[in-house]
PDB file of C-alpha atoms and ligand atoms in Angstrom:
ATOM      1  CA  UNK A   1     -13.655   7.668  19.847  1.00 50.00           C
ATOM      2  CA  UNK A   2     -10.523   9.428  20.492  1.00 55.00           C
ATOM      3  CA  UNK A   3     -10.328  12.348  17.855  1.00 83.00           C
ATOM      4  CA  UNK A   4      -6.786  11.336  16.530  1.00 95.00           C
ATOM      5  CA  UNK A   5      -5.849  13.581  13.669  1.00 97.00           C
ATOM      6  CA  UNK A   6      -3.960  11.940  10.876  1.00 98.00           C
ATOM      7  CA  UNK A   7      -3.866  14.866   8.482  1.00 97.00           C
ATOM      8  CA  UNK A   8      -0.799  15.061   5.977  1.00 98.00           C
ATOM      9  CA  UNK A   9      -0.296  11.253   6.753  1.00 98.00           C
ATOM     10  CA  UNK A  10      -0.981   8.502   3.993  1.00 99.00           C
ATOM     11  CA  UNK A  11      -2.349   4.858   5.596  1.00 99.00           C
ATOM     12  CA  UNK A  12      -2.378   2.334   4.019  1.00 99.00           C
ATOM     13  CA  UNK A  13      -4.504  -1.042   5.182  1.00 99.00           C
ATOM     14  CA  UNK A  14      -3.852  -3.866   2.896  1.00 99.00           C
ATOM     15  CA  UNK A  15      -7.282  -6.137   3.128  1.00 98.00           C
ATOM     16  CA  UNK A  16      -9.984  -3.489   3.188  1.00 98.00           C
ATOM     17  CA  UNK A  17     -12.519  -4.324   0.937  1.00 98.00           C
ATOM     18  CA  UNK A  18     -14.347  -5.289   4.079  1.00 98.00           C
ATOM     19  CA  UNK A  19     -14.209  -6.721   7.708  1.00 98.00           C
ATOM     20  CA  UNK A  20     -11.281  -5.121  10.208  1.00 98.00           C
ATOM     21  CA  UNK A  21      -9.814  -3.639   7.059  1.00 98.00           C
ATOM     22  CA  UNK A  22     -12.579  -1.593   5.964  1.00 98.00           C
ATOM     23  CA  UNK A  23     -13.219  -0.241   9.579  1.00 98.00           C
ATOM     24  CA  UNK A  24      -9.628   0.242   9.964  1.00 98.00           C
ATOM     25  CA  UNK A  25      -9.644   2.535   6.695  1.00 98.00           C
ATOM     26  CA  UNK A  26     -13.080   3.690   7.728  1.00 98.00           C
ATOM     27  CA  UNK A  27     -11.447   5.049  10.811  1.00 98.00           C
ATOM     28  CA  UNK A  28      -8.509   6.563   9.233  1.00 98.00           C
ATOM     29  CA  UNK A  29      -9.899   8.438   6.335  1.00 98.00           C
ATOM     30  CA  UNK A  30     -12.352   9.764   9.347  1.00 97.00           C
ATOM     31  CA  UNK A  31      -8.804  10.945  11.056  1.00 98.00           C
ATOM     32  CA  UNK A  32      -8.498  12.769   8.078  1.00 98.00           C
ATOM     33  CA  UNK A  33      -5.800  10.569   6.852  1.00 98.00           C
ATOM     34  CA  UNK A  34      -5.336   9.727   2.960  1.00 98.00           C
ATOM     35  CA  UNK A  35      -5.985   6.712   3.011  1.00 98.00           C
ATOM     36  CA  UNK A  36      -5.317   3.800   0.924  1.00 98.00           C
ATOM     37  CA  UNK A  37      -7.632   1.233   0.296  1.00 99.00           C
ATOM     38  CA  UNK A  38      -6.357  -1.690  -1.193  1.00 98.00           C
ATOM     39  CA  UNK A  39      -7.863  -5.237  -2.005  1.00 98.00           C
ATOM     40  CA  UNK A  40      -6.573  -8.334  -3.608  1.00 98.00           C
ATOM     41  CA  UNK A  41      -8.891  -8.565  -6.951  1.00 97.00           C
ATOM     42  CA  UNK A  42     -10.171 -12.236  -6.328  1.00 97.00           C
ATOM     43  CA  UNK A  43     -11.203 -13.900  -9.966  1.00 97.00           C
ATOM     44  CA  UNK A  44     -15.442 -13.265  -8.723  1.00 98.00           C
ATOM     45  CA  UNK A  45     -14.280  -9.385  -8.443  1.00 98.00           C
ATOM     46  CA  UNK A  46     -16.634  -8.636  -5.705  1.00 98.00           C
ATOM     47  CA  UNK A  47     -13.307  -7.512  -2.948  1.00 98.00           C
ATOM     48  CA  UNK A  48     -13.114  -5.341  -6.348  1.00 98.00           C
ATOM     49  CA  UNK A  49     -16.729  -4.567  -5.855  1.00 98.00           C
ATOM     50  CA  UNK A  50     -17.002  -3.983  -2.210  1.00 98.00           C
ATOM     51  CA  UNK A  51     -13.544  -2.075  -2.314  1.00 98.00           C
ATOM     52  CA  UNK A  52     -15.113   0.696  -5.016  1.00 98.00           C
ATOM     53  CA  UNK A  53     -17.865   0.723  -2.656  1.00 98.00           C
ATOM     54  CA  UNK A  54     -16.075   1.773   0.347  1.00 98.00           C
ATOM     55  CA  UNK A  55     -14.225   4.280  -1.577  1.00 98.00           C
ATOM     56  CA  UNK A  56     -17.146   6.034  -2.554  1.00 98.00           C
ATOM     57  CA  UNK A  57     -18.223   6.129   0.573  1.00 98.00           C
ATOM     58  CA  UNK A  58     -15.484   7.395   2.232  1.00 98.00           C
ATOM     59  CA  UNK A  59     -15.239  10.446  -0.689  1.00 98.00           C
ATOM     60  CA  UNK A  60     -19.020  11.255  -0.319  1.00 98.00           C
ATOM     61  CA  UNK A  61     -18.319  12.469   3.495  1.00 96.00           C
ATOM     62  CA  UNK A  62     -17.921  16.010   3.923  1.00 94.00           C
ATOM     63  CA  UNK A  63     -14.438  18.155   3.110  1.00 95.00           C
ATOM     64  CA  UNK A  64     -13.370  13.704   2.366  1.00 97.00           C
ATOM     65  CA  UNK A  65      -9.238  13.593   2.404  1.00 98.00           C
ATOM     66  CA  UNK A  66      -7.713  11.730  -0.939  1.00 98.00           C
ATOM     67  CA  UNK A  67      -8.595   7.847  -1.116  1.00 98.00           C
ATOM     68  CA  UNK A  68      -6.926   5.825  -3.200  1.00 98.00           C
ATOM     69  CA  UNK A  69      -8.091   2.351  -4.720  1.00 98.00           C
ATOM     70  CA  UNK A  70      -5.008  -0.158  -5.291  1.00 98.00           C
ATOM     71  CA  UNK A  71      -5.444  -3.517  -5.948  1.00 98.00           C
ATOM     72  CA  UNK A  72      -2.113  -6.384  -4.677  1.00 98.00           C
ATOM     73  CA  UNK A  73      -2.649 -10.240  -4.091  1.00 98.00           C
ATOM     74  CA  UNK A  74      -0.098  -9.824  -1.158  1.00 98.00           C
ATOM     75  CA  UNK A  75       1.262 -13.534  -1.633  1.00 98.00           C
ATOM     76  CA  UNK A  76       3.022 -12.288  -4.830  1.00 98.00           C
ATOM     77  CA  UNK A  77       5.658 -10.354  -4.222  1.00 98.00           C
ATOM     78  CA  UNK A  78       6.328  -8.827  -7.650  1.00 98.00           C
ATOM     79  CA  UNK A  79       2.342  -7.250  -6.943  1.00 98.00           C
ATOM     80  CA  UNK A  80       3.238  -5.903  -3.463  1.00 99.00           C
ATOM     81  CA  UNK A  81       6.484  -4.027  -5.224  1.00 98.00           C
ATOM     82  CA  UNK A  82       4.506  -2.656  -7.672  1.00 98.00           C
ATOM     83  CA  UNK A  83       2.349  -1.647  -4.772  1.00 98.00           C
ATOM     84  CA  UNK A  84       4.366   0.293  -3.115  1.00 99.00           C
ATOM     85  CA  UNK A  85       5.778   2.060  -5.928  1.00 98.00           C
ATOM     86  CA  UNK A  86       2.170   2.997  -6.927  1.00 98.00           C
ATOM     87  CA  UNK A  87       1.810   4.200  -2.968  1.00 98.00           C
ATOM     88  CA  UNK A  88       4.960   5.896  -3.713  1.00 98.00           C
ATOM     89  CA  UNK A  89       4.007   7.629  -7.212  1.00 98.00           C
ATOM     90  CA  UNK A  90       0.399   9.059  -6.047  1.00 98.00           C
ATOM     91  CA  UNK A  91       1.174   9.741  -2.272  1.00 98.00           C
ATOM     92  CA  UNK A  92       4.846  10.908  -2.134  1.00 98.00           C
ATOM     93  CA  UNK A  93       5.294   7.999   0.832  1.00 98.00           C
ATOM     94  CA  UNK A  94       3.624   6.074   3.317  1.00 99.00           C
ATOM     95  CA  UNK A  95       3.381   7.181   7.104  1.00 99.00           C
ATOM     96  CA  UNK A  96       1.395   3.893   8.228  1.00 99.00           C
ATOM     97  CA  UNK A  97       1.168   0.010   6.988  1.00 99.00           C
ATOM     98  CA  UNK A  98      -1.595  -2.099   8.705  1.00 99.00           C
ATOM     99  CA  UNK A  99      -0.895  -5.477   7.335  1.00 99.00           C
ATOM    100  CA  UNK A 100      -4.375  -6.871   7.607  1.00 98.00           C
ATOM    101  CA  UNK A 101      -4.603  -8.861   4.494  1.00 98.00           C
ATOM    102  CA  UNK A 102      -5.612 -12.797   6.156  1.00 98.00           C
ATOM    103  CA  UNK A 103      -7.681 -16.407   5.440  1.00 97.00           C
ATOM    104  CA  UNK A 104      -8.511 -19.236   7.687  1.00 95.00           C
ATOM    105  CA  UNK A 105      -8.477 -22.703   6.653  1.00 96.00           C
ATOM    106  CA  UNK A 106      -9.103 -24.169   9.608  1.00 94.00           C
ATOM    107  CA  UNK A 107      -8.823 -28.439   9.618  1.00 96.00           C
ATOM    108  CA  UNK A 108      -7.380 -31.030  12.159  1.00 98.00           C
ATOM    109  CA  UNK A 109      -3.721 -31.691  10.932  1.00 98.00           C
ATOM    110  CA  UNK A 110      -4.318 -34.907  10.384  1.00 98.00           C
ATOM    111  CA  UNK A 111      -7.355 -33.447   7.509  1.00 98.00           C
ATOM    112  CA  UNK A 112      -4.970 -30.246   6.305  1.00 98.00           C
ATOM    113  CA  UNK A 113      -3.791 -30.503   3.197  1.00 98.00           C
ATOM    114  CA  UNK A 114      -0.420 -29.287   2.047  1.00 98.00           C
ATOM    115  CA  UNK A 115      -2.870 -26.485  -0.239  1.00 98.00           C
ATOM    116  CA  UNK A 116      -4.684 -25.267   2.918  1.00 98.00           C
ATOM    117  CA  UNK A 117      -0.850 -25.136   5.058  1.00 98.00           C
ATOM    118  CA  UNK A 118       0.556 -23.083   2.261  1.00 98.00           C
ATOM    119  CA  UNK A 119      -2.375 -21.173   1.684  1.00 98.00           C
ATOM    120  CA  UNK A 120      -2.041 -19.365   5.100  1.00 98.00           C
ATOM    121  CA  UNK A 121       1.344 -19.341   5.350  1.00 99.00           C
ATOM    122  CA  UNK A 122       1.432 -17.589   1.985  1.00 98.00           C
ATOM    123  CA  UNK A 123      -1.604 -15.254   2.912  1.00 98.00           C
ATOM    124  CA  UNK A 124      -0.974 -14.735   6.429  1.00 98.00           C
ATOM    125  CA  UNK A 125       3.055 -14.640   6.520  1.00 99.00           C
ATOM    126  CA  UNK A 126       5.017 -14.327   3.406  1.00 99.00           C
ATOM    127  CA  UNK A 127       2.377 -11.600   2.490  1.00 99.00           C
ATOM    128  CA  UNK A 128       2.859  -9.535   5.322  1.00 99.00           C
ATOM    129  CA  UNK A 129       6.912 -10.026   4.787  1.00 99.00           C
ATOM    130  CA  UNK A 130       6.222  -8.445   1.268  1.00 99.00           C
ATOM    131  CA  UNK A 131       4.819  -5.435   2.391  1.00 99.00           C
ATOM    132  CA  UNK A 132       7.077  -4.888   5.568  1.00 99.00           C
ATOM    133  CA  UNK A 133       9.993  -4.965   2.991  1.00 98.00           C
ATOM    134  CA  UNK A 134       9.133  -3.147   0.259  1.00 98.00           C
ATOM    135  CA  UNK A 135       7.386  -0.621   2.000  1.00 98.00           C
ATOM    136  CA  UNK A 136      10.242   0.275   4.192  1.00 98.00           C
ATOM    137  CA  UNK A 137      12.072   2.522   1.626  1.00 96.00           C
ATOM    138  CA  UNK A 138       9.050   4.542   1.039  1.00 98.00           C
ATOM    139  CA  UNK A 139       8.141   4.674   4.799  1.00 98.00           C
ATOM    140  CA  UNK A 140       8.628   7.657   6.227  1.00 98.00           C
ATOM    141  CA  UNK A 141      10.648   8.389   9.299  1.00 98.00           C
ATOM    142  CA  UNK A 142       8.517   8.241  12.893  1.00 98.00           C
ATOM    143  CA  UNK A 143       6.154   5.856  10.396  1.00 98.00           C
ATOM    144  CA  UNK A 144       4.441   3.555  12.112  1.00 99.00           C
ATOM    145  CA  UNK A 145       3.449  -0.254  11.015  1.00 99.00           C
ATOM    146  CA  UNK A 146       0.854  -2.015  12.115  1.00 99.00           C
ATOM    147  CA  UNK A 147       0.407  -5.969  12.333  1.00 99.00           C
ATOM    148  CA  UNK A 148      -2.845  -7.313  12.652  1.00 99.00           C
ATOM    149  CA  UNK A 149      -2.128 -10.733  14.347  1.00 98.00           C
ATOM    150  CA  UNK A 150      -4.840 -12.773  16.220  1.00 98.00           C
ATOM    151  CA  UNK A 151      -4.604 -14.120  19.625  1.00 98.00           C
ATOM    152  CA  UNK A 152      -4.107 -17.260  17.993  1.00 97.00           C
ATOM    153  CA  UNK A 153      -1.024 -16.682  17.383  1.00 98.00           C
ATOM    154  CA  UNK A 154      -0.655 -16.468  21.326  1.00 97.00           C
ATOM    155  CA  UNK A 155      -2.659 -19.525  22.174  1.00 95.00           C
ATOM    156  CA  UNK A 156      -2.891 -22.804  20.424  1.00 89.00           C
ATOM    157  CA  UNK A 157      -6.358 -23.320  19.187  1.00 92.00           C
ATOM    158  CA  UNK A 158      -7.305 -26.796  17.635  1.00 93.00           C
ATOM    159  CA  UNK A 159      -7.315 -26.553  14.109  1.00 96.00           C
ATOM    160  CA  UNK A 160      -5.837 -23.544  13.802  1.00 97.00           C
ATOM    161  CA  UNK A 161      -1.624 -25.392  13.142  1.00 98.00           C
ATOM    162  CA  UNK A 162      -1.632 -23.240   9.757  1.00 98.00           C
ATOM    163  CA  UNK A 163      -2.815 -20.846  11.093  1.00 98.00           C
ATOM    164  CA  UNK A 164      -1.456 -20.160  14.371  1.00 98.00           C
ATOM    165  CA  UNK A 165       1.583 -20.912  13.309  1.00 98.00           C
ATOM    166  CA  UNK A 166       1.441 -17.766  10.748  1.00 99.00           C
ATOM    167  CA  UNK A 167       0.376 -15.455  13.052  1.00 98.00           C
ATOM    168  CA  UNK A 168       2.706 -16.523  15.543  1.00 98.00           C
ATOM    169  CA  UNK A 169       5.357 -15.799  12.989  1.00 99.00           C
ATOM    170  CA  UNK A 170       3.737 -12.092  11.785  1.00 99.00           C
ATOM    171  CA  UNK A 171       4.432 -11.593  15.984  1.00 99.00           C
ATOM    172  CA  UNK A 172       7.909 -12.470  16.002  1.00 99.00           C
ATOM    173  CA  UNK A 173       8.336 -10.953  12.693  1.00 99.00           C
ATOM    174  CA  UNK A 174       7.144  -7.347  14.549  1.00 99.00           C
ATOM    175  CA  UNK A 175       9.139  -7.788  17.096  1.00 98.00           C
ATOM    176  CA  UNK A 176      12.550  -8.002  15.681  1.00 99.00           C
ATOM    177  CA  UNK A 177      11.680  -5.080  13.040  1.00 99.00           C
ATOM    178  CA  UNK A 178      10.551  -2.849  15.614  1.00 99.00           C
ATOM    179  CA  UNK A 179      14.360  -3.200  16.810  1.00 98.00           C
ATOM    180  CA  UNK A 180      15.549  -2.329  13.160  1.00 98.00           C
ATOM    181  CA  UNK A 181      13.038   0.560  12.602  1.00 98.00           C
ATOM    182  CA  UNK A 182      13.896   1.881  15.435  1.00 98.00           C
ATOM    183  CA  UNK A 183      16.852   4.623  14.531  1.00 98.00           C
ATOM    184  CA  UNK A 184      14.439   5.555  12.173  1.00 98.00           C
ATOM    185  CA  UNK A 185      11.330   6.553  14.572  1.00 98.00           C
ATOM    186  CA  UNK A 186       9.502   4.333  13.472  1.00 99.00           C
ATOM    187  CA  UNK A 187       7.133   1.782  15.711  1.00 99.00           C
ATOM    188  CA  UNK A 188       6.211  -1.829  14.540  1.00 99.00           C
ATOM    189  CA  UNK A 189       3.531  -3.443  16.839  1.00 99.00           C
ATOM    190  CA  UNK A 190       0.527  -5.897  16.452  1.00 99.00           C
ATOM    191  CA  UNK A 191      -3.013  -6.271  17.366  1.00 98.00           C
ATOM    192  CA  UNK A 192      -3.942  -9.389  18.587  1.00 98.00           C
ATOM    193  CA  UNK A 193      -8.251  -9.671  18.426  1.00 98.00           C
ATOM    194  CA  UNK A 194      -9.567 -12.552  19.463  1.00 97.00           C
ATOM    195  CA  UNK A 195     -13.775 -13.386  18.284  1.00 95.00           C
ATOM    196  CA  UNK A 196     -14.098 -10.109  15.631  1.00 97.00           C
ATOM    197  CA  UNK A 197     -17.303 -10.211  13.923  1.00 95.00           C
ATOM    198  CA  UNK A 198     -16.889 -10.549   9.957  1.00 95.00           C
ATOM    199  CA  UNK A 199     -17.171 -13.040   7.876  1.00 92.00           C
ATOM    200  CA  UNK A 200     -14.741 -15.128   8.668  1.00 89.00           C
ATOM    201  CA  UNK A 201     -16.180 -16.403  11.247  1.00 88.00           C
ATOM    202  CA  UNK A 202     -18.287 -17.224   8.488  1.00 84.00           C
ATOM    203  CA  UNK A 203     -15.688 -20.280   8.608  1.00 73.00           C
ATOM    204  CA  UNK A 204     -15.646 -21.432  12.236  1.00 79.00           C
ATOM    205  CA  UNK A 205     -18.846 -24.361  13.274  1.00 83.00           C
ATOM    206  CA  UNK A 206     -21.859 -22.287  15.360  1.00 88.00           C
ATOM    207  CA  UNK A 207     -20.732 -24.272  18.545  1.00 90.00           C
ATOM    208  CA  UNK A 208     -17.415 -23.155  18.848  1.00 86.00           C
ATOM    209  CA  UNK A 209     -18.938 -19.749  18.187  1.00 88.00           C
ATOM    210  CA  UNK A 210     -20.417 -20.017  20.866  1.00 91.00           C
ATOM    211  CA  UNK A 211     -18.282 -21.954  23.200  1.00 91.00           C
ATOM    212  CA  UNK A 212     -16.070 -18.730  22.661  1.00 89.00           C
ATOM    213  CA  UNK A 213     -18.753 -15.848  23.431  1.00 93.00           C
ATOM    214  CA  UNK A 214     -19.060 -18.528  26.587  1.00 95.00           C
ATOM    215  CA  UNK A 215     -15.685 -16.985  27.189  1.00 95.00           C
ATOM    216  CA  UNK A 216     -15.374 -13.728  26.787  1.00 97.00           C
ATOM    217  CA  UNK A 217     -15.480 -12.150  30.382  1.00 97.00           C
ATOM    218  CA  UNK A 218     -17.718  -9.157  28.447  1.00 97.00           C
ATOM    219  CA  UNK A 219     -19.490 -10.982  27.407  1.00 95.00           C
ATOM    220  CA  UNK A 220     -19.838 -10.012  23.584  1.00 95.00           C
ATOM    221  CA  UNK A 221     -17.632 -10.412  20.205  1.00 95.00           C
ATOM    222  CA  UNK A 222     -15.466  -7.362  18.947  1.00 97.00           C
ATOM    223  CA  UNK A 223     -16.662  -5.650  16.218  1.00 98.00           C
ATOM    224  CA  UNK A 224     -14.097  -4.520  13.798  1.00 98.00           C
ATOM    225  CA  UNK A 225     -14.511  -1.050  15.026  1.00 98.00           C
ATOM    226  CA  UNK A 226     -12.674  -2.373  18.173  1.00 98.00           C
ATOM    227  CA  UNK A 227     -10.031  -3.209  16.088  1.00 98.00           C
ATOM    228  CA  UNK A 228      -9.461  -0.356  14.699  1.00 98.00           C
ATOM    229  CA  UNK A 229      -9.777   2.407  17.696  1.00 98.00           C
ATOM    230  CA  UNK A 230      -6.563  -0.366  18.584  1.00 98.00           C
ATOM    231  CA  UNK A 231      -5.208   0.363  15.417  1.00 98.00           C
ATOM    232  CA  UNK A 232      -5.858   3.567  15.320  1.00 98.00           C
ATOM    233  CA  UNK A 233      -3.958   4.336  19.299  1.00 98.00           C
ATOM    234  CA  UNK A 234      -0.533   2.585  17.957  1.00 98.00           C
ATOM    235  CA  UNK A 235      -0.481   4.568  14.728  1.00 98.00           C
ATOM    236  CA  UNK A 236      -0.464   7.844  16.360  1.00 98.00           C
ATOM    237  CA  UNK A 237       1.345   9.826  17.666  1.00 97.00           C
ATOM    238  CA  UNK A 238       0.827   9.075  21.150  1.00 96.00           C
ATOM    239  CA  UNK A 239       2.095   5.525  21.642  1.00 98.00           C
ATOM    240  CA  UNK A 240       6.037   6.309  20.209  1.00 98.00           C
ATOM    241  CA  UNK A 241       7.291   4.318  22.678  1.00 98.00           C
ATOM    242  CA  UNK A 242       5.744   1.131  22.370  1.00 98.00           C
ATOM    243  CA  UNK A 243       6.986  -0.632  19.615  1.00 99.00           C
ATOM    244  CA  UNK A 244       7.691  -4.367  19.459  1.00 99.00           C
ATOM    245  CA  UNK A 245       4.277  -4.974  21.507  1.00 98.00           C
ATOM    246  CA  UNK A 246       1.355  -7.345  20.490  1.00 98.00           C
ATOM    247  CA  UNK A 247      -1.566  -5.972  22.059  1.00 98.00           C
ATOM    248  CA  UNK A 248      -4.670  -7.920  22.226  1.00 98.00           C
ATOM    249  CA  UNK A 249      -7.942  -6.967  21.511  1.00 98.00           C
ATOM    250  CA  UNK A 250     -10.472  -9.564  23.182  1.00 98.00           C
ATOM    251  CA  UNK A 251     -12.887  -8.713  25.323  1.00 98.00           C
ATOM    252  CA  UNK A 252     -10.974 -10.366  28.417  1.00 98.00           C
ATOM    253  CA  UNK A 253     -10.653 -13.236  26.701  1.00 96.00           C
ATOM    254  CA  UNK A 254      -7.814 -15.418  27.451  1.00 88.00           C
TER     255      UNK A 254
HETATM  256  P1  NAI B 301     -12.177 -11.057   6.515  1.00 91.00           P
HETATM  257  O1  NAI B 301     -12.395 -12.374   5.338  1.00 91.00           O
HETATM  258  O2  NAI B 301     -13.345 -10.383   5.964  1.00 91.00           O
HETATM  259  O3  NAI B 301     -10.803 -10.088   5.379  1.00 91.00           O
HETATM  260  C1  NAI B 301      -9.672 -10.194   4.866  1.00 91.00           C
HETATM  261  C2  NAI B 301      -9.016  -9.696   3.898  1.00 91.00           C
HETATM  262  O4  NAI B 301      -8.235 -10.090   3.310  1.00 91.00           O
HETATM  263  C3  NAI B 301     -10.463  -9.513   2.767  1.00 91.00           C
HETATM  264  O5  NAI B 301     -10.701  -8.527   3.320  1.00 91.00           O
HETATM  265  C4  NAI B 301      -9.743 -10.390   1.820  1.00 91.00           C
HETATM  266  O6  NAI B 301     -10.317 -10.080   0.237  1.00 91.00           O
HETATM  267  C5  NAI B 301      -8.260  -9.976   2.164  1.00 91.00           C
HETATM  268  N1  NAI B 301      -7.600 -10.669   1.698  1.00 91.00           N
HETATM  269  C6  NAI B 301      -7.238 -12.542   1.617  1.00 91.00           C
HETATM  270  N2  NAI B 301      -6.519 -12.695   0.402  1.00 91.00           N
HETATM  271  C7  NAI B 301      -5.558 -11.571   0.195  1.00 91.00           C
HETATM  272  C8  NAI B 301      -4.950 -12.183  -0.869  1.00 91.00           C
HETATM  273  N3  NAI B 301      -4.330 -12.819  -1.471  1.00 91.00           N
HETATM  274  N4  NAI B 301      -4.951 -10.649  -0.692  1.00 91.00           N
HETATM  275  C9  NAI B 301      -4.639  -9.405  -0.561  1.00 91.00           C
HETATM  276  N5  NAI B 301      -5.500  -9.585   0.200  1.00 91.00           N
HETATM  277  C10 NAI B 301      -6.254 -10.802   0.863  1.00 91.00           C
HETATM  278  O7  NAI B 301     -12.320 -11.415   7.573  1.00 91.00           O
HETATM  279  P2  NAI B 301     -11.659 -10.040   9.069  1.00 91.00           P
HETATM  280  O8  NAI B 301     -12.025 -10.822  10.381  1.00 91.00           O
HETATM  281  O9  NAI B 301     -11.434  -9.033   8.716  1.00 91.00           O
HETATM  282  O10 NAI B 301      -9.878 -10.586   9.311  1.00 91.00           O
HETATM  283  C11 NAI B 301      -8.754  -9.557   8.948  1.00 91.00           C
HETATM  284  C12 NAI B 301      -7.720  -9.847  10.192  1.00 91.00           C
HETATM  285  O11 NAI B 301      -7.778 -10.216  10.904  1.00 91.00           O
HETATM  286  C13 NAI B 301      -7.155 -11.226   9.180  1.00 91.00           C
HETATM  287  O12 NAI B 301      -5.203 -11.129   9.159  1.00 91.00           O
HETATM  288  C14 NAI B 301      -6.791 -11.686  10.412  1.00 91.00           C
HETATM  289  O13 NAI B 301      -6.654 -13.219  10.427  1.00 91.00           O
HETATM  290  C15 NAI B 301      -7.595 -11.561  11.354  1.00 91.00           C
HETATM  291  N6  NAI B 301      -7.830 -11.470  12.499  1.00 91.00           N
HETATM  292  C16 NAI B 301      -9.405 -11.691  12.479  1.00 91.00           C
HETATM  293  C17 NAI B 301     -11.018 -12.392  13.975  1.00 91.00           C
HETATM  294  C18 NAI B 301     -12.228 -12.473  13.677  1.00 91.00           C
HETATM  295  O14 NAI B 301     -12.081 -13.004  14.616  1.00 91.00           O
HETATM  296  N7  NAI B 301     -12.795 -12.253  12.786  1.00 91.00           N
HETATM  297  C19 NAI B 301      -9.217 -12.967  14.685  1.00 91.00           C
HETATM  298  C20 NAI B 301      -8.432 -11.979  15.026  1.00 91.00           C
HETATM  299  C21 NAI B 301      -7.788 -11.817  13.830  1.00 91.00           C
END
């Protein structure tokens, strides 16, 4: 892995209690960033326990940079606003925002309930808008926003009208915000993962997964670390002339 040095930078990764978000937070912390592990305090308490465990792991490393733990439901604008206020109070500002939190509720259009539609749009698109909206004022000059979109936002897959609409929306938001923030030297890019091995895949039927695997040229599913590597590049100084772009992380698929 390229050894980036993010010491002195503050990175917030939404939904980093597990999966891709946890891998991204781990990579930032290993590269010296003050890292904010963010989670949604779901009724089961599982996300909080996962997030606390991750914070402990990160802090246990030798010469670990500071790690903060903050909660918010990205569907709730007021909670996101309070989250960014806490980031400002604790860290004095923000350098890197990674919008990773997301959910999947696949069903064909006929079977999709209004609840399925709104749940995905609220989390995956409204949530990204709220995080960007309330972070822009605390993002420092030269900051970075990296949105975790999906190839589903570029190509349509069966049963994903809600998910594809939300992720395509995130890509559109990324392109516009890149233009709006360019004057402050803040870049805004999206990563579009293909099929990545996380709990989210549990939502896919095994035969669908096997079919995807056959089509991936490198012959394996992606790992959360594969996505983290792309995010760190887009958050680094080396990518300062790249903005408003979508980087597929798919093993050559699509
Ligand atoms: P995951 O289900 O393991 O993680 C999703 C995270 O989002 C969890 O930490 C969850 O608690 C959090 N989250 C859910 N609702 C939230 C809310 N209302 N407020 C705050 N946080 C909330 O899934 P995974 O795979 O790690 O997904 C991460 C991102 O990557 C998502 O945006 C997903 O759409 C995207 N992605 C994943 C792919 C995959 O194959 N796993 C492929 C393409 C994109």
